């Protein structure tokens, strides 16, 4: 194999897996063309490219999330749809799990934000104060004495 200025680890790995008898039949021009085909292409970059290995004991697990503008042909899209169907059991379980976690997180954050806002009701709810038994003490606390009970007309339901 001719070493030229096109060094690509993916190409090197793939080419090393070709049977040596077959690899020896490639001409320098063919190898150059293959290397150029594997060379870095800025137009193949994705807008979003997240690749994570998740260390789960006894499992080699990884997650890849790619997003960007669609550049595949309609024929290729149709053929890949048959090769890689979206609604498989594992994909469905992942989507359900992801949406469940997202919903729980959103609910928790929403609940926290609402509880941190000091939302007070503009309405007041009158209630009798059971530990005040006489009119003078009731009026002294800026409440109203009525029907032999001390009433608080500004009682908050958050009390």
Short mmCIF file of C-alpha atoms in Angstrom, two decimals:
data_model
loop_
_atom_site.label_atom_id
_atom_site.label_comp_id
_atom_site.label_asym_id
_atom_site.label_seq_id
_atom_site.Cartn_x
_atom_site.Cartn_y
_atom_site.Cartn_z
CA UNK A 1 0.00 0.00 0.00
CA UNK A 2 1.39 3.34 -1.04
CA UNK A 3 1.68 5.92 1.76
CA UNK A 4 0.59 9.31 0.50
CA UNK A 5 -0.55 12.52 2.14
CA UNK A 6 -4.12 11.15 2.65
CA UNK A 7 -3.96 9.57 6.12
CA UNK A 8 -7.30 8.45 7.43
CA UNK A 9 -7.60 6.01 10.33
CA UNK A 10 -10.94 4.69 9.05
CA UNK A 11 -9.43 3.89 5.67
CA UNK A 12 -6.35 2.33 7.26
CA UNK A 13 -8.52 0.12 9.49
CA UNK A 14 -10.75 -0.96 6.61
CA UNK A 15 -7.86 -1.59 4.25
CA UNK A 16 -6.06 -3.70 6.88
CA UNK A 17 -9.10 -6.03 6.99
CA UNK A 18 -8.91 -6.78 3.26
CA UNK A 19 -7.34 -10.12 2.39
CA UNK A 20 -3.65 -9.38 1.59
CA UNK A 21 -3.90 -11.28 -1.71
CA UNK A 22 -6.73 -9.01 -2.83
CA UNK A 23 -5.13 -5.84 -1.39
CA UNK A 24 -1.99 -6.49 -3.42
CA UNK A 25 -4.03 -6.32 -6.65
CA UNK A 26 -4.97 -2.66 -6.11
CA UNK A 27 -3.00 -0.19 -8.16
CA UNK A 28 -1.55 2.98 -6.66
CA UNK A 29 -4.22 4.99 -8.52
CA UNK A 30 -7.02 2.86 -7.03
CA UNK A 31 -5.59 3.23 -3.53
CA UNK A 32 -5.27 7.01 -4.02
CA UNK A 33 -8.91 7.17 -5.16
CA UNK A 34 -10.05 5.16 -2.12
CA UNK A 35 -8.03 7.36 0.23
CA UNK A 36 -9.52 10.49 -1.31
CA UNK A 37 -12.98 8.96 -0.86
CA UNK A 38 -12.26 8.48 2.83
CA UNK A 39 -10.64 11.88 3.28
CA UNK A 40 -12.24 14.47 5.54
CA UNK A 41 -15.05 16.35 3.87
CA UNK A 42 -16.40 19.52 5.52
CA UNK A 43 -19.79 19.06 3.87
CA UNK A 44 -20.21 15.76 5.72
CA UNK A 45 -20.05 17.49 9.11
CA UNK A 46 -23.23 17.33 11.15
CA UNK A 47 -24.75 20.31 12.94
CA UNK A 48 -25.12 18.10 16.03
CA UNK A 49 -22.63 15.29 16.58
CA UNK A 50 -22.73 13.68 20.03
CA UNK A 51 -20.92 10.37 20.54
CA UNK A 52 -20.80 8.95 24.05
CA UNK A 53 -19.56 5.64 25.43
CA UNK A 54 -21.57 4.63 28.47
CA UNK A 55 -19.61 2.49 30.93
CA UNK A 56 -22.06 -0.26 31.85
CA UNK A 57 -20.30 -3.33 33.30
CA UNK A 58 -20.18 -6.30 30.86
CA UNK A 59 -21.87 -4.26 28.15
CA UNK A 60 -20.13 -2.24 25.47
CA UNK A 61 -22.79 0.45 25.18
CA UNK A 62 -22.57 3.68 23.23
CA UNK A 63 -24.94 6.41 22.13
CA UNK A 64 -24.68 8.45 18.93
CA UNK A 65 -26.89 11.43 18.16
CA UNK A 66 -26.42 13.12 14.79
CA UNK A 67 -28.49 15.93 13.34
CA UNK A 68 -28.12 18.18 10.35
CA UNK A 69 -29.53 18.99 6.97
CA UNK A 70 -30.70 15.99 4.95
CA UNK A 71 -28.45 15.31 1.96
CA UNK A 72 -29.35 11.70 1.21
CA UNK A 73 -31.22 10.86 -1.99
CA UNK A 74 -34.81 9.59 -1.93
CA UNK A 75 -33.65 6.15 -3.12
CA UNK A 76 -31.14 5.90 -0.29
CA UNK A 77 -33.74 7.07 2.24
CA UNK A 78 -36.19 4.38 1.09
CA UNK A 79 -33.56 1.63 1.19
CA UNK A 80 -32.33 2.68 4.65
CA UNK A 81 -35.88 2.82 5.96
CA UNK A 82 -36.15 -0.90 5.21
CA UNK A 83 -32.70 -1.66 6.62
CA UNK A 84 -33.03 0.42 9.78
CA UNK A 85 -36.71 0.65 10.83
CA UNK A 86 -37.38 3.25 13.52
CA UNK A 87 -40.10 1.44 15.47
CA UNK A 88 -38.25 -1.57 16.82
CA UNK A 89 -38.75 -2.87 20.35
CA UNK A 90 -35.49 -1.39 21.64
CA UNK A 91 -36.10 1.97 19.93
CA UNK A 92 -39.65 2.10 21.31
CA UNK A 93 -38.44 1.34 24.84
CA UNK A 94 -35.76 4.03 24.52
CA UNK A 95 -38.26 6.63 23.27
CA UNK A 96 -40.75 5.77 26.04
CA UNK A 97 -38.00 5.93 28.68
CA UNK A 98 -36.60 9.18 27.31
CA UNK A 99 -40.04 10.83 27.17
CA UNK A 100 -40.86 9.58 30.68
CA UNK A 101 -37.65 11.04 32.11
CA UNK A 102 -38.19 14.28 30.18
CA UNK A 103 -41.77 14.54 31.49
CA UNK A 104 -40.69 13.91 35.08
CA UNK A 105 -37.92 16.50 34.80
CA UNK A 106 -40.25 19.09 33.26
CA UNK A 107 -42.92 18.44 35.90
CA UNK A 108 -40.35 18.72 38.70
CA UNK A 109 -38.91 21.95 37.35
CA UNK A 110 -42.38 23.40 36.70
CA UNK A 111 -43.52 22.46 40.22
CA UNK A 112 -40.38 23.95 41.76
CA UNK A 113 -40.75 27.21 39.82
CA UNK A 114 -44.43 27.53 40.74
CA UNK A 115 -43.79 26.77 44.40
CA UNK A 116 -40.94 29.28 44.53
CA UNK A 117 -43.18 32.03 43.22
CA UNK A 118 -45.03 33.55 46.13
CA UNK A 119 -48.49 33.22 44.65
CA UNK A 120 -50.96 34.70 47.06
CA UNK A 121 -54.62 34.71 46.44
CA UNK A 122 -56.20 38.15 46.25
CA UNK A 123 -59.26 36.69 47.96
CA UNK A 124 -59.57 36.54 51.71
CA UNK A 125 -61.46 33.87 53.57
CA UNK A 126 -63.21 34.82 56.81
CA UNK A 127 -62.71 32.45 59.67
CA UNK A 128 -63.46 32.48 63.35
CA UNK A 129 -60.55 32.50 65.79
CA UNK A 130 -61.34 29.80 68.36
CA UNK A 131 -58.92 30.93 71.09
CA UNK A 132 -60.29 34.48 71.42
CA UNK A 133 -63.38 34.55 73.64
CA UNK A 134 -64.11 38.20 74.35
CA UNK A 135 -64.88 41.27 72.27
CA UNK A 136 -62.10 43.52 73.61
CA UNK A 137 -59.33 41.04 72.87
CA UNK A 138 -60.82 40.45 69.39
CA UNK A 139 -60.96 44.14 68.55
CA UNK A 140 -57.48 44.64 70.03
CA UNK A 141 -56.13 42.23 67.35
CA UNK A 142 -57.93 44.17 64.57
CA UNK A 143 -60.59 41.55 64.05
CA UNK A 144 -64.39 41.72 64.12
CA UNK A 145 -66.61 40.49 66.95
CA UNK A 146 -69.88 39.04 65.61
CA UNK A 147 -72.29 36.36 66.87
CA UNK A 148 -70.17 35.94 70.01
CA UNK A 149 -67.15 34.94 67.95
CA UNK A 150 -64.01 36.70 66.82
CA UNK A 151 -63.80 36.82 63.03
CA UNK A 152 -60.71 37.35 60.90
CA UNK A 153 -61.77 38.58 57.44
CA UNK A 154 -58.25 38.67 56.04
CA UNK A 155 -57.43 35.06 56.73
CA UNK A 156 -55.15 33.57 54.08
CA UNK A 157 -55.69 29.99 52.89
CA UNK A 158 -51.88 29.65 52.90
CA UNK A 159 -51.82 30.19 56.68
#
